Amino acid sequence: MNLYARKITALLPAVLGVALLCAAPARAQSATPENETIDVEQLFAGTCGFCHSDGGRAAGKGPQLMNSPRDDDFLRDRIAGGKQGAMPAFGGAFTGPQIDQMVKYIRALKPR
Ligand code: HEC
């Protein structure tokens, strides 16, 4: 191997590393594809936390969601359809799989 080839070989991992670092933020900015998973905890805090306190662990303007006695279908329908005068509908903002993720998040809630 001549000196030039050796230099290239040594540089390659660094170049690849930089390329990967650049790709990560670019991916985060791209439009949300249909089934992309969402960071539910963060989303919940921002979108739902105004009414469902402490990440859904406590009642606020809306009821406590942790240990809900309702079944999954009810939770899903309420998130998608909302309730007139009480809770906005989120069926237009989130896809079915994303709403499923929220139901899973609610089911997994534990006291802090
Ligand atoms: C403007 C306030 C408000 C926001 C924002 C809000 N909710 Fe609600 N939510 C309510 C109220 C009020 C109820 C109770 C409705 C009723 O009387 O049945 C409720 C009920 C629910 C229920 C059914 C629980 C039960 O036992 O009846 C679920 C699940 C739920 N919300 C999830 C969410 C999620 C997930 C978000 C965010 C994507 C969200 N909510 C955002 C006010 C809100």
CSV table of N, CA, C and O and ligand atoms in Angstrom, one decimal:
chain,number,residue,atom,x,y,z
A,1,MET,N,0.9,-1.2,0.0
A,1,MET,CA,0.0,0.0,0.0
A,1,MET,C,0.9,1.2,0.0
A,1,MET,O,1.8,1.3,0.8
A,2,ASN,N,0.7,2.2,-0.9
A,2,ASN,CA,1.5,3.4,-0.9
A,2,ASN,C,0.9,4.3,0.2
A,2,ASN,O,-0.1,4.1,0.8
A,3,LEU,N,1.7,5.4,0.4
A,3,LEU,CA,1.4,6.3,1.5
A,3,LEU,C,0.0,6.9,1.4
A,3,LEU,O,-0.8,7.1,2.3
A,4,TYR,N,-0.4,7.3,0.1
A,4,TYR,CA,-1.6,7.9,-0.2
A,4,TYR,C,-2.8,7.0,0.2
A,4,TYR,O,-3.8,7.4,0.9
A,5,ALA,N,-2.7,5.8,-0.2
A,5,ALA,CA,-3.8,4.8,0.1
A,5,ALA,C,-3.9,4.6,1.6
A,5,ALA,O,-5.0,4.5,2.1
A,6,ARG,N,-2.8,4.6,2.3
A,6,ARG,CA,-2.8,4.4,3.7
A,6,ARG,C,-3.5,5.6,4.4
A,6,ARG,O,-4.3,5.4,5.3
A,7,LYS,N,-3.3,6.8,3.9
A,7,LYS,CA,-3.9,8.0,4.5
A,7,LYS,C,-5.4,7.9,4.3
A,7,LYS,O,-6.2,8.2,5.2
A,8,ILE,N,-5.8,7.5,3.1
A,8,ILE,CA,-7.2,7.4,2.8
A,8,ILE,C,-7.9,6.4,3.7
A,8,ILE,O,-8.9,6.6,4.3
A,9,THR,N,-7.2,5.2,3.9
A,9,THR,CA,-7.7,4.2,4.8
A,9,THR,C,-7.9,4.7,6.2
A,9,THR,O,-8.9,4.4,6.9
A,10,ALA,N,-6.9,5.5,6.7
A,10,ALA,CA,-7.0,6.0,8.0
A,10,ALA,C,-8.1,7.1,8.2
A,10,ALA,O,-8.7,7.2,9.2
A,11,LEU,N,-8.3,7.8,7.1
A,11,LEU,CA,-9.3,8.9,7.2
A,11,LEU,C,-10.8,8.3,7.1
A,11,LEU,O,-11.7,9.0,7.5
A,12,LEU,N,-10.9,7.2,6.5
A,12,LEU,CA,-12.2,6.7,6.1
A,12,LEU,C,-13.2,6.6,7.3
A,12,LEU,O,-14.3,7.2,7.2
A,13,PRO,N,-12.8,6.1,8.5
A,13,PRO,CA,-13.7,6.0,9.6
A,13,PRO,C,-14.1,7.4,10.0
A,13,PRO,O,-15.3,7.6,10.4
A,14,ALA,N,-13.2,8.4,10.0
A,14,ALA,CA,-13.5,9.7,10.4
A,14,ALA,C,-14.6,10.3,9.5
A,14,ALA,O,-15.6,10.9,9.9
A,15,VAL,N,-14.4,10.1,8.2
A,15,VAL,CA,-15.3,10.7,7.2
A,15,VAL,C,-16.7,10.0,7.4
A,15,VAL,O,-17.7,10.7,7.4
A,16,LEU,N,-16.7,8.7,7.6
A,16,LEU,CA,-18.0,8.0,7.8
A,16,LEU,C,-18.7,8.6,9.0
A,16,LEU,O,-19.9,8.8,9.1
A,17,GLY,N,-17.9,8.8,10.1
A,17,GLY,CA,-18.4,9.2,11.4
A,17,GLY,C,-19.1,10.6,11.2
A,17,GLY,O,-20.2,10.8,11.6
A,18,VAL,N,-18.4,11.5,10.5
A,18,VAL,CA,-19.0,12.8,10.2
A,18,VAL,C,-20.3,12.7,9.4
A,18,VAL,O,-21.3,13.4,9.7
A,19,ALA,N,-20.2,11.8,8.4
A,19,ALA,CA,-21.4,11.7,7.6
A,19,ALA,C,-22.6,11.2,8.4
A,19,ALA,O,-23.7,11.7,8.3
A,20,LEU,N,-22.3,10.3,9.3
A,20,LEU,CA,-23.4,9.7,10.2
A,20,LEU,C,-24.0,10.8,11.1
A,20,LEU,O,-25.2,11.0,11.3
A,21,LEU,N,-23.0,11.6,11.7
A,21,LEU,CA,-23.5,12.7,12.6
A,21,LEU,C,-24.3,13.7,11.8
A,21,LEU,O,-25.3,14.2,12.4
A,22,CYS,N,-24.0,14.0,10.6
A,22,CYS,CA,-24.8,14.9,9.8
A,22,CYS,C,-26.2,14.3,9.4
A,22,CYS,O,-27.2,15.1,9.4
A,23,ALA,N,-26.2,13.0,9.2
A,23,ALA,CA,-27.5,12.4,8.8
A,23,ALA,C,-28.5,12.4,9.9
A,23,ALA,O,-29.7,12.5,9.7
A,24,ALA,N,-28.0,12.3,11.2
A,24,ALA,CA,-29.0,12.2,12.3
A,24,ALA,C,-29.9,13.4,12.4
A,24,ALA,O,-31.1,13.2,12.4
A,25,PRO,N,-29.4,14.6,12.5
A,25,PRO,CA,-30.3,15.7,12.7
A,25,PRO,C,-31.2,15.9,11.4
A,25,PRO,O,-32.4,16.3,11.5
A,26,ALA,N,-30.6,15.6,10.2
A,26,ALA,CA,-31.4,15.7,9.0
A,26,ALA,C,-32.6,14.8,9.1
A,26,ALA,O,-33.7,15.2,8.7
A,27,ARG,N,-32.5,13.6,9.6
A,27,ARG,CA,-33.6,12.7,9.7
A,27,ARG,C,-34.6,13.2,10.7
A,27,ARG,O,-35.8,13.1,10.4
A,28,ALA,N,-34.2,13.8,11.8
A,28,ALA,CA,-35.1,14.3,12.8
A,28,ALA,C,-36.0,15.4,12.2
A,28,ALA,O,-37.1,15.6,12.6
A,29,GLN,N,-35.5,16.1,11.2
A,29,GLN,CA,-36.3,17.2,10.7
A,29,GLN,C,-37.2,16.8,9.6
A,29,GLN,O,-38.2,17.6,9.3
A,30,SER,N,-37.0,15.6,9.0
A,30,SER,CA,-37.9,15.3,7.9
A,30,SER,C,-39.3,15.1,8.4
A,30,SER,O,-39.6,14.9,9.5
A,31,ALA,N,-40.2,15.3,7.4
A,31,ALA,CA,-41.7,15.2,7.8
A,31,ALA,C,-42.0,13.8,8.4
A,31,ALA,O,-41.4,12.8,8.0
A,32,THR,N,-42.9,13.8,9.3
A,32,THR,CA,-43.2,12.5,10.0
A,32,THR,C,-43.9,11.6,9.1
A,32,THR,O,-45.0,11.8,8.6
A,33,PRO,N,-43.3,10.4,8.7
A,33,PRO,CA,-44.0,9.5,7.9
A,33,PRO,C,-45.1,8.8,8.7
A,33,PRO,O,-45.0,8.7,9.9
A,34,GLU,N,-46.0,8.2,8.0
A,34,GLU,CA,-47.2,7.6,8.6
A,34,GLU,C,-47.0,6.9,9.9
A,34,GLU,O,-47.6,7.2,10.9
A,35,ASN,N,-46.1,5.9,9.9
A,35,ASN,CA,-46.1,5.0,11.1
A,35,ASN,C,-44.8,5.3,12.0
A,35,ASN,O,-44.5,4.4,12.8
A,36,GLU,N,-44.2,6.4,11.8
A,36,GLU,CA,-43.0,6.7,12.6
A,36,GLU,C,-43.4,6.7,14.1
A,36,GLU,O,-44.4,7.2,14.5
A,37,THR,N,-42.6,6.0,14.9
A,37,THR,CA,-42.9,6.0,16.3
A,37,THR,C,-42.6,7.4,16.9
A,37,THR,O,-41.8,8.2,16.4
A,38,ILE,N,-43.3,7.8,17.9
A,38,ILE,CA,-43.2,9.1,18.5
A,38,ILE,C,-42.7,9.0,19.9
A,38,ILE,O,-42.8,7.9,20.5
A,39,ASP,N,-42.1,10.0,20.4
A,39,ASP,CA,-41.7,10.0,21.8
A,39,ASP,C,-42.9,10.4,22.6
A,39,ASP,O,-43.3,11.5,22.9
A,40,VAL,N,-43.7,9.3,23.1
A,40,VAL,CA,-45.0,9.6,23.7
A,40,VAL,C,-44.9,10.4,24.9
A,40,VAL,O,-45.7,11.2,25.2
A,41,GLU,N,-43.9,10.1,25.7
A,41,GLU,CA,-43.8,10.8,27.0
A,41,GLU,C,-43.7,12.3,26.8
A,41,GLU,O,-44.4,13.1,27.4
A,42,GLN,N,-42.8,12.7,25.9
A,42,GLN,CA,-42.6,14.1,25.5
A,42,GLN,C,-43.9,14.7,24.9
A,42,GLN,O,-44.3,15.8,25.2
A,43,LEU,N,-44.5,13.9,24.0
A,43,LEU,CA,-45.7,14.4,23.3
A,43,LEU,C,-46.8,14.6,24.3
A,43,LEU,O,-47.5,15.6,24.2
A,44,PHE,N,-46.9,13.6,25.2
A,44,PHE,CA,-48.0,13.7,26.1
A,44,PHE,C,-47.9,15.0,27.0
A,44,PHE,O,-48.8,15.7,27.2
A,45,ALA,N,-46.6,15.2,27.5
A,45,ALA,CA,-46.4,16.3,28.4
A,45,ALA,C,-46.8,17.6,27.6
A,45,ALA,O,-47.4,18.5,28.2
A,46,GLY,N,-46.4,17.7,26.3
A,46,GLY,CA,-46.7,18.9,25.6
A,46,GLY,C,-48.1,19.1,25.2
A,46,GLY,O,-48.7,20.2,25.2
A,47,THR,N,-48.8,18.0,24.7
A,47,THR,CA,-50.1,18.1,24.1
A,47,THR,C,-51.2,17.8,25.0
A,47,THR,O,-52.3,18.4,24.9
A,48,CYS,N,-51.0,16.9,26.0
A,48,CYS,CA,-52.1,16.4,26.8
A,48,CYS,C,-51.9,16.9,28.3
A,48,CYS,O,-52.9,17.0,29.0
A,49,GLY,N,-50.7,17.3,28.6
A,49,GLY,CA,-50.3,17.6,30.0
A,49,GLY,C,-51.1,18.8,30.6
A,49,GLY,O,-51.3,18.9,31.8
A,50,PHE,N,-51.5,19.7,29.7
A,50,PHE,CA,-52.3,20.8,30.1
A,50,PHE,C,-53.5,20.4,30.9
A,50,PHE,O,-54.0,21.1,31.8
A,51,CYS,N,-54.1,19.3,30.5
A,51,CYS,CA,-55.4,18.8,31.1
A,51,CYS,C,-55.2,17.6,32.0
A,51,CYS,O,-55.9,17.3,32.9
A,52,HIS,N,-54.2,16.7,31.6
A,52,HIS,CA,-54.0,15.5,32.3
A,52,HIS,C,-52.7,15.6,33.0
A,52,HIS,O,-51.6,15.5,32.5
A,53,SER,N,-52.7,16.0,34.3
A,53,SER,CA,-51.6,16.4,35.1
A,53,SER,C,-50.6,15.3,35.3
A,53,SER,O,-50.9,14.1,35.3
A,54,ASP,N,-49.3,15.7,35.6
A,54,ASP,CA,-48.2,14.8,36.0
A,54,ASP,C,-48.1,13.6,35.0
A,54,ASP,O,-48.1,12.4,35.4
A,55,GLY,N,-48.2,13.9,33.7
A,55,GLY,CA,-48.0,12.8,32.7
A,55,GLY,C,-49.2,11.9,32.6
A,55,GLY,O,-49.1,10.8,32.1
A,56,GLY,N,-50.4,12.3,33.2
A,56,GLY,CA,-51.5,11.5,33.2
A,56,GLY,C,-51.7,10.7,34.5
A,56,GLY,O,-52.7,10.0,34.7
A,57,ARG,N,-50.8,11.0,35.5
A,57,ARG,CA,-50.9,10.3,36.8
A,57,ARG,C,-51.9,11.0,37.7
A,57,ARG,O,-52.3,10.4,38.7
A,58,ALA,N,-52.3,12.2,37.4
A,58,ALA,CA,-53.2,12.9,38.4
A,58,ALA,C,-54.3,13.6,37.6
A,58,ALA,O,-54.1,13.9,36.4
A,59,ALA,N,-55.4,13.9,38.2
A,59,ALA,CA,-56.4,14.6,37.6
A,59,ALA,C,-56.1,16.1,37.5
A,59,ALA,O,-55.4,16.6,38.3
A,60,GLY,N,-56.5,16.7,36.4
A,60,GLY,CA,-56.4,18.2,36.3
A,60,GLY,C,-57.7,18.7,35.7
A,60,GLY,O,-58.7,18.4,36.3
A,61,LYS,N,-57.7,19.4,34.6
A,61,LYS,CA,-58.9,19.7,33.9
A,61,LYS,C,-59.6,18.4,33.4
A,61,LYS,O,-60.8,18.3,33.3
A,62,GLY,N,-58.7,17.4,33.1
A,62,GLY,CA,-59.2,16.1,32.7
A,62,GLY,C,-59.0,15.1,33.8
A,62,GLY,O,-58.3,15.4,34.8
A,63,PRO,N,-59.5,13.9,33.6
A,63,PRO,CA,-59.4,12.9,34.7
A,63,PRO,C,-58.0,12.3,34.7
A,63,PRO,O,-57.2,12.4,33.8
A,64,GLN,N,-57.6,11.7,35.8
A,64,GLN,CA,-56.4,10.9,35.9
A,64,GLN,C,-56.5,9.7,34.9
A,64,GLN,O,-57.6,9.1,34.8
A,65,LEU,N,-55.4,9.4,34.2
A,65,LEU,CA,-55.5,8.4,33.2
A,65,LEU,C,-54.8,7.1,33.8
A,65,LEU,O,-55.1,6.0,33.3
A,66,MET,N,-53.8,7.3,34.7
A,66,MET,CA,-53.2,6.1,35.3
A,66,MET,C,-54.2,5.2,35.9
A,66,MET,O,-55.2,5.7,36.6
A,67,ASN,N,-54.1,3.9,35.8
A,67,ASN,CA,-55.1,2.9,36.3
A,67,ASN,C,-56.5,3.2,35.9
A,67,ASN,O,-57.4,2.9,36.6
A,68,SER,N,-56.7,3.6,34.6
A,68,SER,CA,-58.0,3.9,34.2
A,68,SER,C,-58.8,2.6,34.1
A,68,SER,O,-58.3,1.5,33.7
A,69,PRO,N,-60.1,2.6,34.6
A,69,PRO,CA,-60.9,1.4,34.5
A,69,PRO,C,-61.5,1.2,33.1
A,69,PRO,O,-62.1,0.2,32.9
A,70,ARG,N,-61.3,2.2,32.2
A,70,ARG,CA,-61.9,2.0,30.8
A,70,ARG,C,-61.1,1.0,30.1
A,70,ARG,O,-59.9,0.8,30.3
A,71,ASP,N,-61.7,0.4,29.0
A,71,ASP,CA,-60.9,-0.5,28.2
A,71,ASP,C,-60.2,0.3,27.1
A,71,ASP,O,-60.4,1.5,26.9
A,72,ASP,N,-59.3,-0.5,26.4
A,72,ASP,CA,-58.4,0.2,25.4
A,72,ASP,C,-59.2,0.9,24.3
A,72,ASP,O,-58.8,2.0,23.9
A,73,ASP,N,-60.3,0.3,23.9
A,73,ASP,CA,-61.1,0.9,22.8
A,73,ASP,C,-61.7,2.2,23.2
A,73,ASP,O,-61.7,3.1,22.5
A,74,PHE,N,-62.1,2.3,24.5
A,74,PHE,CA,-62.7,3.5,25.0
A,74,PHE,C,-61.6,4.6,25.0
A,74,PHE,O,-61.8,5.7,24.5
A,75,LEU,N,-60.4,4.3,25.5
A,75,LEU,CA,-59.3,5.2,25.5
A,75,LEU,C,-59.0,5.7,24.1
A,75,LEU,O,-58.8,6.9,23.9
A,76,ARG,N,-58.8,4.8,23.2
A,76,ARG,CA,-58.5,5.1,21.8
A,76,ARG,C,-59.6,6.0,21.2
A,76,ARG,O,-59.3,7.0,20.6
A,77,ASP,N,-60.8,5.6,21.4
A,77,ASP,CA,-61.9,6.5,20.9
A,77,ASP,C,-61.9,7.9,21.4
A,77,ASP,O,-62.2,8.9,20.7
A,78,ARG,N,-61.7,8.0,22.7
A,78,ARG,CA,-61.7,9.3,23.4
A,78,ARG,C,-60.5,10.1,22.8
A,78,ARG,O,-60.7,11.3,22.6
A,79,ILE,N,-59.4,9.6,22.7
A,79,ILE,CA,-58.2,10.3,22.1
A,79,ILE,C,-58.5,10.8,20.7
A,79,ILE,O,-58.3,11.9,20.3
A,80,ALA,N,-59.0,9.9,19.9
A,80,ALA,CA,-59.3,10.2,18.5
A,80,ALA,C,-60.4,11.1,18.3
A,80,ALA,O,-60.4,12.1,17.5
A,81,GLY,N,-61.5,10.9,19.1
A,81,GLY,CA,-62.7,11.7,18.9
A,81,GLY,C,-62.9,12.8,19.9
A,81,GLY,O,-63.8,13.7,19.6
A,82,GLY,N,-62.2,12.8,21.0
A,82,GLY,CA,-62.4,13.8,22.0
A,82,GLY,C,-63.8,13.8,22.6
A,82,GLY,O,-64.5,12.8,22.5
A,83,LYS,N,-64.1,14.9,23.3
A,83,LYS,CA,-65.5,15.0,23.8
A,83,LYS,C,-65.9,16.4,23.8
A,83,LYS,O,-65.1,17.3,24.3
A,84,GLN,N,-67.0,16.7,23.2
A,84,GLN,CA,-67.5,18.0,23.0
A,84,GLN,C,-67.5,18.8,24.3
A,84,GLN,O,-68.0,18.4,25.3
A,85,GLY,N,-66.8,20.0,24.2
A,85,GLY,CA,-66.8,20.8,25.4
A,85,GLY,C,-65.8,20.4,26.5
A,85,GLY,O,-65.7,21.0,27.5
A,86,ALA,N,-65.2,19.2,26.3
A,86,ALA,CA,-64.3,18.7,27.4
A,86,ALA,C,-62.9,18.5,26.9
A,86,ALA,O,-61.9,18.9,27.5
A,87,MET,N,-62.8,17.8,25.8
A,87,MET,CA,-61.5,17.4,25.3
A,87,MET,C,-61.4,17.5,23.8
A,87,MET,O,-62.4,17.0,23.1
A,88,PRO,N,-60.4,18.1,23.2
A,88,PRO,CA,-60.3,18.2,21.7
A,88,PRO,C,-60.1,16.8,21.1
A,88,PRO,O,-59.5,15.9,21.8
A,89,ALA,N,-60.5,16.6,19.9
A,89,ALA,CA,-60.2,15.3,19.2
A,89,ALA,C,-58.8,15.4,18.6
A,89,ALA,O,-58.4,16.4,18.0
A,90,PHE,N,-58.1,14.2,18.7
A,90,PHE,CA,-56.8,14.2,18.2
A,90,PHE,C,-56.6,13.2,17.0
A,90,PHE,O,-55.5,12.9,16.6
A,91,GLY,N,-57.8,12.7,16.5
A,91,GLY,CA,-57.8,11.8,15.4
A,91,GLY,C,-57.2,12.3,14.1
A,91,GLY,O,-56.6,11.6,13.3
A,92,GLY,N,-57.2,13.7,14.0
A,92,GLY,CA,-56.6,14.3,12.8
A,92,GLY,C,-55.2,14.6,12.9
A,92,GLY,O,-54.4,14.6,12.0
A,93,ALA,N,-54.7,14.7,14.2
A,93,ALA,CA,-53.3,15.0,14.4
A,93,ALA,C,-52.4,13.8,14.5
A,93,ALA,O,-51.2,13.9,14.1
A,94,PHE,N,-53.0,12.7,14.9
A,94,PHE,CA,-52.2,11.5,15.0
A,94,PHE,C,-52.7,10.3,14.3
A,94,PHE,O,-54.0,10.2,14.1
A,95,THR,N,-51.9,9.4,13.9
A,95,THR,CA,-52.3,8.2,13.1
A,95,THR,C,-52.8,7.2,14.1
A,95,THR,O,-52.5,7.3,15.3
A,96,GLY,N,-53.5,6.2,13.7
A,96,GLY,CA,-54.0,5.1,14.5
A,96,GLY,C,-52.8,4.4,15.3
A,96,GLY,O,-53.0,4.3,16.5
A,97,PRO,N,-51.7,4.1,14.7
A,97,PRO,CA,-50.6,3.5,15.4
A,97,PRO,C,-50.1,4.4,16.5
A,97,PRO,O,-49.6,3.9,17.5
A,98,GLN,N,-50.1,5.7,16.2
A,98,GLN,CA,-49.6,6.6,17.2
A,98,GLN,C,-50.5,6.7,18.4
A,98,GLN,O,-50.1,6.8,19.6
A,99,ILE,N,-51.8,6.6,18.1
A,99,ILE,CA,-52.8,6.6,19.2
A,99,ILE,C,-52.7,5.3,20.0
A,99,ILE,O,-52.7,5.4,21.3
A,100,ASP,N,-52.4,4.2,19.3
A,100,ASP,CA,-52.1,3.0,20.1
A,100,ASP,C,-51.0,3.1,21.0
A,100,ASP,O,-51.0,2.6,22.1
A,101,GLN,N,-49.9,3.9,20.5
A,101,GLN,CA,-48.8,4.1,21.4
A,101,GLN,C,-49.2,4.9,22.7
A,101,GLN,O,-48.6,4.6,23.7
A,102,MET,N,-50.1,5.8,22.5
A,102,MET,CA,-50.5,6.6,23.6
A,102,MET,C,-51.3,5.8,24.6
A,102,MET,O,-51.1,5.9,25.8
A,103,VAL,N,-52.1,4.9,24.1
A,103,VAL,CA,-52.8,4.0,25.0
A,103,VAL,C,-51.9,3.1,25.8
A,103,VAL,O,-52.0,2.9,27.0
A,104,LYS,N,-50.8,2.6,25.1
A,104,LYS,CA,-49.8,1.8,25.7
A,104,LYS,C,-49.1,2.6,26.8
A,104,LYS,O,-48.8,2.1,27.9
A,105,TYR,N,-48.8,3.9,26.5
A,105,TYR,CA,-48.2,4.7,27.5
A,105,TYR,C,-49.0,4.9,28.7
A,105,TYR,O,-48.6,4.8,29.8
A,106,ILE,N,-50.4,5.1,28.5
A,106,ILE,CA,-51.3,5.3,29.6
A,106,ILE,C,-51.3,4.0,30.5
A,106,ILE,O,-51.3,4.1,31.7
A,107,ARG,N,-51.4,2.9,29.8
A,107,ARG,CA,-51.4,1.6,30.5
A,107,ARG,C,-50.2,1.4,31.4
A,107,ARG,O,-50.2,0.6,32.4
A,108,ALA,N,-49.0,1.9,30.9
A,108,ALA,CA,-47.8,1.6,31.6
A,108,ALA,C,-47.5,2.7,32.7
A,108,ALA,O,-46.5,2.6,33.4
A,109,LEU,N,-48.4,3.6,32.9
A,109,LEU,CA,-48.1,4.7,33.9
A,109,LEU,C,-48.0,4.1,35.3
A,109,LEU,O,-48.8,3.3,35.7
A,110,LYS,N,-47.0,4.6,36.0
A,110,LYS,CA,-46.8,4.1,37.4
A,110,LYS,C,-46.6,5.4,38.2
A,110,LYS,O,-46.2,6.4,37.7
A,111,PRO,N,-47.0,5.4,39.5
A,111,PRO,CA,-46.8,6.6,40.3
A,111,PRO,C,-45.3,6.9,40.3
A,111,PRO,O,-44.5,6.0,40.3
A,112,ARG,N,-44.9,8.2,40.4
A,112,ARG,CA,-43.5,8.5,40.4
A,112,ARG,C,-43.0,8.4,41.8
A,112,ARG,O,-43.6,8.7,42.8
B,1,HEC,C1,-58.4,20.7,27.0
B,1,HEC,C2,-58.2,19.6,27.9
B,1,HEC,C3,-57.7,18.3,27.5
B,1,HEC,C4,-56.6,18.0,26.6
B,1,HEC,C5,-55.7,18.9,26.0
B,1,HEC,C6,-56.6,16.5,26.6
B,1,HEC,N1,-57.6,16.0,27.3
B,1,HEC,FE1,-58.0,14.0,27.5
B,1,HEC,N2,-59.7,14.5,28.6
B,1,HEC,C7,-60.1,15.7,29.0
B,1,HEC,C8,-61.3,15.6,29.7
B,1,HEC,C9,-62.1,16.8,30.3
B,1,HEC,C10,-61.7,14.3,29.7
B,1,HEC,C11,-62.9,13.6,30.3
B,1,HEC,C12,-64.0,13.6,29.2
B,1,HEC,C13,-65.3,13.0,29.7
B,1,HEC,O1,-66.0,13.7,30.4
B,1,HEC,O2,-65.6,11.9,29.5
B,1,HEC,C14,-60.6,13.6,29.0
B,1,HEC,C15,-60.6,12.2,28.8
B,1,HEC,C16,-59.5,11.5,28.3
B,1,HEC,C17,-59.5,10.1,28.2
B,1,HEC,C18,-60.5,9.1,28.7
B,1,HEC,C19,-60.3,8.8,30.2
B,1,HEC,C20,-61.5,8.4,31.0
B,1,HEC,O3,-61.3,7.7,31.9
B,1,HEC,O4,-62.6,8.9,30.6
B,1,HEC,C21,-58.3,9.8,27.6
B,1,HEC,C22,-57.7,8.4,27.4
B,1,HEC,C23,-57.6,11.0,27.3
B,1,HEC,N3,-58.4,12.0,27.7
B,1,HEC,C24,-56.4,11.1,26.7
B,1,HEC,C25,-55.8,12.3,26.3
B,1,HEC,C26,-54.6,12.4,25.5
B,1,HEC,C27,-53.8,11.2,25.1
B,1,HEC,C28,-54.5,13.7,25.2
B,1,HEC,C29,-53.4,14.3,24.3
B,1,HEC,C30,-53.2,13.8,23.0
B,1,HEC,C31,-55.5,14.5,25.9
B,1,HEC,N4,-56.3,13.6,26.5
B,1,HEC,C32,-55.6,15.8,25.8
B,1,HEC,C33,-59.4,16.9,28.7
B,1,HEC,C34,-58.3,17.0,27.9
